[in-house]
Coordinates of C-alpha atoms in Angstrom, one line a residue:
M1 CA 164.9 24.2 174.5
T2 CA 167.3 27.0 176.3
E3 CA 168.3 28.6 172.6
P4 CA 172.2 29.4 171.8
V5 CA 173.2 33.4 172.5
N6 CA 175.2 35.4 169.7
S7 CA 178.1 36.9 172.5
E8 CA 177.5 39.7 170.3
S9 CA 174.3 40.7 170.3
G10 CA 174.0 41.8 173.9
S11 CA 171.5 39.9 175.0
W12 CA 172.5 37.5 177.5
P13 CA 170.0 34.9 179.7
D14 CA 169.0 36.1 183.8
Y15 CA 171.0 32.6 184.8
A16 CA 174.5 34.2 182.7
C17 CA 176.8 36.6 184.6
P18 CA 177.8 39.8 181.7
P19 CA 179.8 42.4 183.0
D20 CA 177.0 44.6 183.8
R21 CA 175.8 42.5 186.1
S22 CA 179.6 41.8 188.0
Q23 CA 180.0 43.4 191.5
G24 CA 182.9 45.3 190.0
R25 CA 186.3 45.6 191.3
V26 CA 187.9 45.9 194.4
H27 CA 189.3 49.3 193.2
P28 CA 187.4 50.8 190.9
E29 CA 188.3 51.5 187.4
P30 CA 187.2 53.4 184.6
T31 CA 185.8 51.3 182.2
H32 CA 188.5 50.2 178.8
V33 CA 187.5 51.9 175.5
Y34 CA 186.9 48.4 173.1
R35 CA 187.7 45.2 176.2
N36 CA 185.1 44.4 178.6
P37 CA 186.2 44.0 182.4
Y38 CA 185.9 40.3 181.5
Q39 CA 188.7 40.7 178.7
R40 CA 191.1 42.6 180.9
D41 CA 190.3 40.3 183.4
R42 CA 191.8 37.5 180.6
D43 CA 194.9 39.5 179.6
R44 CA 196.2 40.5 183.2
I45 CA 196.2 37.1 183.3
L46 CA 198.0 36.3 180.2
H47 CA 200.8 38.2 180.9
C48 CA 201.5 37.5 185.0
A49 CA 204.7 35.9 186.0
A50 CA 202.3 33.4 188.0
F51 CA 200.5 32.3 184.7
R52 CA 204.1 31.9 182.9
R53 CA 205.7 30.1 185.7
L54 CA 202.8 27.2 184.8
E55 CA 204.6 26.4 181.5
S56 CA 207.0 24.2 184.3
K57 CA 204.6 23.1 186.5
T58 CA 203.9 19.3 187.3
Q59 CA 200.6 18.3 185.8
V60 CA 201.1 14.6 186.3
F61 CA 204.4 13.5 184.2
A62 CA 207.6 16.1 185.5
Y63 CA 208.4 18.4 183.4
H64 CA 211.8 17.0 182.0
E65 CA 210.2 13.5 181.1
S66 CA 209.5 14.2 178.2
D67 CA 209.2 17.1 175.0
Y68 CA 205.6 15.8 175.0
V69 CA 204.2 15.5 178.5
R70 CA 201.6 18.0 179.4
T71 CA 202.2 20.9 182.0
R72 CA 200.0 23.0 183.9
L73 CA 200.0 25.6 181.5
T74 CA 199.2 22.9 178.3
H75 CA 195.8 21.8 180.6
T76 CA 195.4 25.4 181.4
L77 CA 194.9 25.9 177.7
E78 CA 192.8 23.0 177.2
V79 CA 190.1 23.9 179.8
A80 CA 190.1 27.1 178.4
Q81 CA 189.2 26.0 175.2
I82 CA 187.0 23.8 176.0
S83 CA 185.0 25.8 179.0
R84 CA 184.9 28.7 176.2
S85 CA 183.0 26.5 173.9
I86 CA 180.4 24.9 176.3
A87 CA 180.0 28.9 177.8
R88 CA 179.4 29.9 174.0
A89 CA 176.5 26.9 173.2
L90 CA 174.9 27.9 176.9
G91 CA 174.9 31.4 176.2
L92 CA 176.9 32.5 178.7
Y93 CA 179.2 35.0 179.2
E94 CA 182.6 33.2 177.3
D95 CA 185.2 35.9 178.1
L96 CA 184.4 35.5 182.3
S97 CA 184.5 31.1 181.9
E98 CA 188.0 31.8 179.9
A99 CA 188.9 34.3 182.0
I100 CA 188.6 32.0 185.0
A101 CA 190.0 28.9 183.2
L102 CA 193.6 30.5 182.4
S103 CA 193.4 31.3 185.9
H104 CA 192.2 28.3 187.6
D105 CA 195.8 26.6 188.3
I106 CA 197.9 29.5 188.4
G107 CA 198.1 28.5 192.0
H108 CA 199.8 25.2 192.4
P109 CA 203.3 25.2 193.8
P110 CA 206.1 23.1 192.0
F111 CA 205.2 19.1 191.3
G112 CA 201.6 19.5 191.6
H113 CA 199.4 18.0 194.2
A114 CA 202.8 16.2 196.2
G115 CA 204.2 19.7 196.2
E116 CA 200.4 21.0 197.8
R117 CA 201.0 18.2 200.3
A118 CA 204.2 18.7 201.5
L119 CA 203.8 22.5 201.4
D120 CA 200.1 22.0 204.1
K121 CA 202.1 19.8 206.4
K122 CA 204.6 22.0 206.8
A123 CA 203.0 25.1 207.0
E124 CA 200.2 23.4 208.9
S125 CA 200.8 25.6 212.5
A126 CA 200.7 29.4 209.6
G127 CA 197.0 27.8 207.9
G128 CA 198.4 25.6 205.5
F129 CA 198.6 25.7 202.0
N130 CA 195.5 25.7 199.6
H131 CA 196.6 25.8 196.1
N132 CA 192.9 27.9 195.0
I133 CA 193.0 30.2 198.0
Q134 CA 196.7 30.8 197.1
G135 CA 195.6 31.5 193.5
L136 CA 193.1 34.3 195.0
R137 CA 196.4 35.2 197.6
I138 CA 198.0 35.6 194.2
V139 CA 195.7 37.6 192.1
D140 CA 195.3 39.8 194.7
Y141 CA 198.4 40.5 196.5
L142 CA 201.6 38.5 195.4
E143 CA 201.5 40.0 191.3
Q144 CA 202.7 43.5 191.5
R145 CA 202.8 45.5 188.2
Y146 CA 200.4 48.3 188.5
G147 CA 200.7 51.6 190.8
D148 CA 197.6 51.9 191.4
F149 CA 196.8 48.8 193.3
P150 CA 198.3 45.8 194.5
G151 CA 197.9 42.6 192.8
L152 CA 195.8 42.5 189.5
N153 CA 192.6 43.8 190.6
L154 CA 190.5 40.5 189.2
S155 CA 186.7 41.3 188.6
F156 CA 184.2 39.8 191.8
E157 CA 183.2 37.2 189.8
V158 CA 187.0 35.8 188.6
R159 CA 188.1 36.1 192.0
E160 CA 184.7 34.2 193.7
A161 CA 185.7 30.9 191.3
F162 CA 188.9 30.8 193.1
A163 CA 187.4 30.4 196.4
K164 CA 184.6 28.2 195.4
H165 CA 186.9 25.5 193.5
G166 CA 187.0 22.4 195.2
S167 CA 189.0 22.2 198.3
G168 CA 189.0 26.6 198.2
R169 CA 185.7 26.1 199.9
D170 CA 187.2 24.6 203.0
A171 CA 188.9 28.3 203.5
M172 CA 186.1 30.8 201.6
P173 CA 186.6 34.4 202.9
D174 CA 183.6 35.6 204.1
E175 CA 183.4 38.0 200.8
F176 CA 182.2 34.8 198.5
A177 CA 180.7 33.3 200.7
A178 CA 178.3 36.3 201.2
T179 CA 177.3 35.4 197.7
G180 CA 176.0 31.9 198.3
P181 CA 177.5 28.4 198.4
Q182 CA 178.0 28.3 194.6
P183 CA 179.6 30.5 192.1
T184 CA 178.5 32.0 188.5
L185 CA 177.0 29.2 185.9
E186 CA 180.4 30.1 184.5
A187 CA 182.5 29.6 187.3
Q188 CA 181.3 25.6 187.2
I189 CA 181.8 24.9 183.7
V190 CA 185.5 25.4 184.0
D191 CA 185.1 23.4 187.7
L192 CA 183.8 19.9 185.2
V193 CA 186.0 20.7 182.1
D194 CA 188.7 20.6 184.6
E195 CA 187.7 17.4 185.8
L196 CA 186.9 15.8 182.1
T197 CA 190.2 16.8 180.7
Y198 CA 192.7 15.8 183.3
T199 CA 190.7 12.1 183.2
S200 CA 191.0 12.0 179.6
H201 CA 193.9 13.6 178.7
D202 CA 196.1 11.6 181.6
I203 CA 194.9 8.7 179.7
D204 CA 196.7 9.4 177.2
D205 CA 199.8 10.9 179.1
G206 CA 199.8 7.3 180.5
I207 CA 199.5 5.5 177.4
T208 CA 201.9 7.7 175.7
H209 CA 204.8 7.5 178.2
R210 CA 204.6 3.8 179.1
R211 CA 202.5 3.9 182.1
L212 CA 199.2 2.5 180.9
K213 CA 199.2 -0.4 178.2
F214 CA 195.8 -0.7 175.9
R215 CA 194.9 -3.6 177.2
D216 CA 194.9 -1.7 181.2
L217 CA 191.7 0.0 180.4
E218 CA 189.8 -3.0 179.2
G219 CA 187.2 -3.4 181.1
L220 CA 186.3 0.5 181.3
E221 CA 183.4 1.2 179.5
L222 CA 184.7 4.7 178.7
W223 CA 187.6 3.4 177.0
D224 CA 186.2 0.5 175.7
R225 CA 183.7 1.8 173.8
P226 CA 185.0 4.9 171.6
Y227 CA 188.4 2.0 171.3
N228 CA 186.1 -0.4 169.5
E229 CA 184.4 1.7 167.3
V230 CA 188.2 3.0 166.7
R231 CA 189.6 -0.1 166.1
K232 CA 187.1 -1.7 163.6
R233 CA 187.2 2.1 162.0
F234 CA 190.7 1.8 161.2
P235 CA 192.3 -1.8 162.0
D236 CA 195.3 -0.9 160.3
A237 CA 195.7 2.4 161.7
G238 CA 198.2 1.8 164.3
K239 CA 198.5 2.6 168.3
S240 CA 199.2 6.1 167.9
I241 CA 196.1 6.7 165.9
W242 CA 193.6 3.9 167.8
R243 CA 195.2 6.3 171.3
H244 CA 194.2 9.7 169.7
E245 CA 191.3 9.1 168.2
T246 CA 189.8 6.9 171.3
V247 CA 190.8 10.2 173.5
R248 CA 189.3 12.6 171.0
R249 CA 186.1 11.1 171.4
I250 CA 186.3 10.7 174.7
V251 CA 186.4 14.0 175.4
N252 CA 183.6 14.9 172.7
Y253 CA 181.0 12.3 174.9
L254 CA 182.1 14.1 177.9
V255 CA 182.0 17.6 176.4
T256 CA 178.4 17.3 174.9
D257 CA 177.3 15.7 178.3
L258 CA 177.6 18.0 180.3
L259 CA 176.4 20.4 177.8
E260 CA 173.0 18.6 177.6
T261 CA 172.5 17.8 181.1
T262 CA 173.7 21.0 181.7
R263 CA 171.0 22.6 179.1
Q264 CA 168.4 20.7 180.5
R265 CA 168.8 21.5 184.5
I266 CA 168.7 25.0 183.1
D267 CA 165.2 24.2 180.9
D268 CA 164.2 22.2 184.4
T269 CA 164.5 25.3 186.3
P270 CA 162.1 28.0 184.9
G271 CA 163.1 31.7 185.8
L272 CA 166.2 30.6 187.0
D273 CA 168.7 34.3 187.6
L274 CA 172.3 34.8 188.6
D275 CA 171.4 34.5 192.2
Q276 CA 169.2 31.7 192.0
V277 CA 172.4 30.3 190.2
R278 CA 173.9 30.9 193.6
D279 CA 171.9 30.1 195.5
Q280 CA 171.6 26.4 195.0
R281 CA 172.8 23.5 196.8
Q282 CA 174.3 21.9 194.4
P283 CA 175.4 23.5 191.1
V284 CA 173.8 23.8 188.0
A285 CA 176.3 22.2 185.9
S286 CA 176.5 18.7 185.5
F287 CA 177.7 15.2 184.0
S288 CA 174.1 13.0 183.6
D289 CA 174.5 10.0 186.1
D290 CA 174.4 7.7 183.0
C291 CA 177.6 9.5 182.9
Q292 CA 178.8 9.9 186.2
A293 CA 178.4 6.5 186.1
L294 CA 180.9 5.6 183.2
L295 CA 183.8 8.6 184.6
D296 CA 183.8 7.2 188.2
P297 CA 185.7 3.7 187.1
V298 CA 187.9 5.5 185.1
K299 CA 189.8 7.7 187.7
A300 CA 188.9 5.5 189.7
F301 CA 191.2 3.6 188.1
L302 CA 193.6 5.8 187.6
I303 CA 194.6 6.5 190.4
E304 CA 195.5 2.8 191.4
N305 CA 197.1 2.3 188.1
L306 CA 198.7 6.1 187.1
Y307 CA 198.8 8.3 189.8
R308 CA 200.2 5.4 192.4
D309 CA 202.3 3.9 189.2
Y310 CA 206.1 3.3 190.9
R311 CA 207.6 6.1 188.7
V312 CA 204.7 8.6 189.9
V313 CA 205.3 7.8 193.8
Q314 CA 209.5 7.9 193.4
M315 CA 209.3 11.5 191.6
N316 CA 206.3 12.7 193.8
E317 CA 209.0 11.5 197.3
K318 CA 211.5 13.8 195.6
A319 CA 209.2 16.3 195.0
N320 CA 208.0 16.4 199.2
R321 CA 211.8 16.1 200.4
V322 CA 212.2 19.4 197.6
V323 CA 210.3 20.9 199.0
S324 CA 210.2 20.5 202.9
T325 CA 214.2 21.1 202.8
L326 CA 213.4 24.5 201.3
Y327 CA 210.6 25.4 203.7
D328 CA 213.2 24.0 206.8
I329 CA 216.2 26.1 205.6
F330 CA 213.8 29.3 204.2
V331 CA 212.3 29.6 207.9
S332 CA 215.6 28.8 210.2
E333 CA 217.6 31.3 208.6
P334 CA 215.1 33.7 206.8
S335 CA 217.7 36.2 205.3
Q336 CA 217.8 33.4 202.7
L337 CA 214.9 34.8 200.6
P338 CA 214.6 37.2 198.4
P339 CA 214.2 40.8 199.7
R340 CA 211.0 41.3 198.3
F341 CA 209.8 38.4 200.1
L342 CA 211.7 39.3 203.8
E343 CA 209.9 42.5 203.7
R344 CA 206.2 40.5 203.2
A345 CA 207.3 38.9 206.4
D346 CA 206.7 41.8 208.6
K347 CA 203.4 41.9 207.3
W348 CA 202.1 38.3 207.0
G349 CA 205.1 36.4 209.2
V350 CA 208.0 34.4 208.4
E351 CA 206.1 31.4 207.5
R352 CA 203.7 32.6 204.8
S353 CA 206.8 34.6 203.4
V354 CA 208.7 31.2 202.9
V355 CA 205.0 29.5 201.4
D356 CA 204.2 32.7 198.7
Y357 CA 208.2 31.9 197.4
I358 CA 208.2 27.9 197.5
G359 CA 204.7 28.2 195.9
G360 CA 205.5 30.8 192.8
M361 CA 208.8 28.1 192.2
T362 CA 208.4 25.7 188.8
D363 CA 209.9 22.8 189.4
K364 CA 213.1 23.2 187.8
F365 CA 213.9 26.3 189.5
A366 CA 212.9 24.1 193.5
L367 CA 215.5 21.5 192.4
E368 CA 218.6 24.0 191.7
S369 CA 217.3 25.9 194.8
Y370 CA 217.6 23.0 196.6
A371 CA 220.6 21.1 195.0
R372 CA 222.7 25.1 195.7
L373 CA 221.6 24.8 199.3
I374 CA 222.6 21.9 200.7
G375 CA 225.6 21.7 198.2
A376 CA 224.5 18.8 195.3
D377 CA 225.6 18.9 191.8
S378 CA 221.8 18.0 190.0
L379 CA 218.9 16.0 191.7
F380 CA 218.0 15.1 187.3

């Protein structure tokens, strides 16, 4: 069995990607005296404007619906915490997993996936919009904080994670395709933690915001097992405790399965090294078949009963109208763009500069811009 590796020992299994196996930065920099390259990546991400804006970007429910709603920022922090724990247990380089997790959603536009669909459709003639590739664009070009280089100049492995995450593969730059179909194992862990986190916590938010009821979830084994256990152990605790304890158990089950299944897959591939991790047809990190069989019905249930809830659909239609109108207004009269975006239009074209501007907006700023430009008092 693979033994966890102490992150301070300096000894790493061949399948991990510590800094001495990194392919470096586009713009070489001297070694820092007390921070490794991935720690510097993490810190640059934490301090950039795109990360801060996640606080006011939709996860599922609009930020103004409740003080308790999860946003892109809180989701990101949850993904980072779990990813780091799993990386440590597997002997991976946890600083790399943390940097990837913290940056994985910074390319999202306002209003979540509804905003992304609207922006992708409007900008089709200019190459469309993909939040993974937009995240790479942000860290490579759009963040302007340093005098020596554009963007954040992150390590190759953090940038690679954008290009090889989900739909980003559809527009993967050649730079990353050359290293194989898969990213590092640290990045693969983040991909699956992202999935398990939003699935379990969307259940939590759905119940909290009265989009789902306990009885709606009956028949879903991933829910029923822990819920029945919680009700039996805490019969008088009440619905709030039942919800928290059930979701906590769901997360624990999914995390444990991911960790143990991935560890077994590593053990089943003797001599697995970083190059082999990247060259695999399928990711090394995985849930077990039994776990996936429990997870898939929950994801299908959420699509039908939460993401298509009429109140969510109403907000999505509103998001489509706001994003589409803003795009048309700025493309028809680019002089309304802030100067730095108008200047970039000479290099990348008006449509791409408009996409960059709208894509970076928070929900709140997009709504305020729409109301200002069309002469409305408010959209809330």
